[in-house]
């Protein structure tokens, strides 16, 4: 069963997550904007080349924000191109296909992939708890 209020919150959070990596048109990605997409105990799991890597939010965010703010990666943005969200009893899972593009070290840079996000709405402080990975 889908909760339309939670769905709107999730949609907004995903937009915020992807926009945290945008440095087009003079935008400056900020570490705090990305960190605010997560709970304090969030873990990010990255799977590539038959390898799994686990990160804290800061371990994941800092090198990416540096890449986006120190001139190596310009005109960059990621955008969700499709998604599926399932909400069951206060727990939400979203699978997002995304594309990315920019200029890396003077060369066109493009790619795409899949991100899986997990959230819980049962927190005593209310609102969505964020656990992106």
mmCIF file of N, CA and C in Angstrom, residues 38 42-46 53-57 60-61 132-133:
data_model
loop_
_atom_site.group_PDB
_atom_site.id
_atom_site.type_symbol
_atom_site.label_atom_id
_atom_site.label_comp_id
_atom_site.label_asym_id
_atom_site.label_seq_id
_atom_site.Cartn_x
_atom_site.Cartn_y
_atom_site.Cartn_z
ATOM 1 N N UNK A 38 20.490 12.221 5.241
ATOM 2 C CA UNK A 38 20.738 10.964 5.946
ATOM 3 C C UNK A 38 20.500 11.101 7.441
ATOM 4 N N UNK A 42 23.286 6.347 9.223
ATOM 5 C CA UNK A 42 23.155 5.811 7.870
ATOM 6 C C UNK A 42 24.457 5.179 7.390
ATOM 7 N N UNK A 43 24.314 4.156 6.616
ATOM 8 C CA UNK A 43 25.440 3.491 5.962
ATOM 9 C C UNK A 43 25.185 3.529 4.465
ATOM 10 N N UNK A 44 26.212 3.835 3.717
ATOM 11 C CA UNK A 44 26.111 3.835 2.259
ATOM 12 C C UNK A 44 26.880 2.629 1.754
ATOM 13 N N UNK A 45 26.227 1.866 0.909
ATOM 14 C CA UNK A 45 26.827 0.674 0.328
ATOM 15 C C UNK A 45 27.023 0.940 -1.152
ATOM 16 N N UNK A 46 28.235 0.766 -1.631
ATOM 17 C CA UNK A 46 28.546 0.960 -3.045
ATOM 18 C C UNK A 46 29.026 -0.370 -3.600
ATOM 19 N N UNK A 53 31.657 -1.849 -1.053
ATOM 20 C CA UNK A 53 32.309 -0.908 -0.154
ATOM 21 C C UNK A 53 31.253 -0.303 0.765
ATOM 22 N N UNK A 54 31.578 -0.171 2.045
ATOM 23 C CA UNK A 54 30.699 0.454 3.024
ATOM 24 C C UNK A 54 31.287 1.789 3.442
ATOM 25 N N UNK A 55 30.430 2.812 3.528
ATOM 26 C CA UNK A 55 30.870 4.154 3.886
ATOM 27 C C UNK A 55 29.967 4.741 4.961
ATOM 28 N N UNK A 56 30.530 5.587 5.799
ATOM 29 C CA UNK A 56 29.708 6.501 6.573
ATOM 30 C C UNK A 56 29.286 7.602 5.596
ATOM 31 N N UNK A 57 28.353 8.420 5.998
ATOM 32 C CA UNK A 57 27.919 9.511 5.119
ATOM 33 C C UNK A 57 29.090 10.430 4.805
ATOM 34 N N UNK A 60 31.605 8.945 2.346
ATOM 35 C CA UNK A 60 31.052 8.971 0.995
ATOM 36 C C UNK A 60 31.041 10.392 0.433
ATOM 37 N N UNK A 61 30.608 11.344 1.241
ATOM 38 C CA UNK A 61 30.340 12.689 0.751
ATOM 39 C C UNK A 61 31.579 13.528 0.502
ATOM 40 N N UNK A 132 19.946 6.453 3.162
ATOM 41 C CA UNK A 132 20.152 6.284 1.736
ATOM 42 C C UNK A 132 21.367 5.407 1.510
ATOM 43 N N UNK A 133 21.249 4.517 0.611
ATOM 44 C CA UNK A 133 22.377 3.658 0.318
ATOM 45 C C UNK A 133 22.245 2.968 -0.983
#
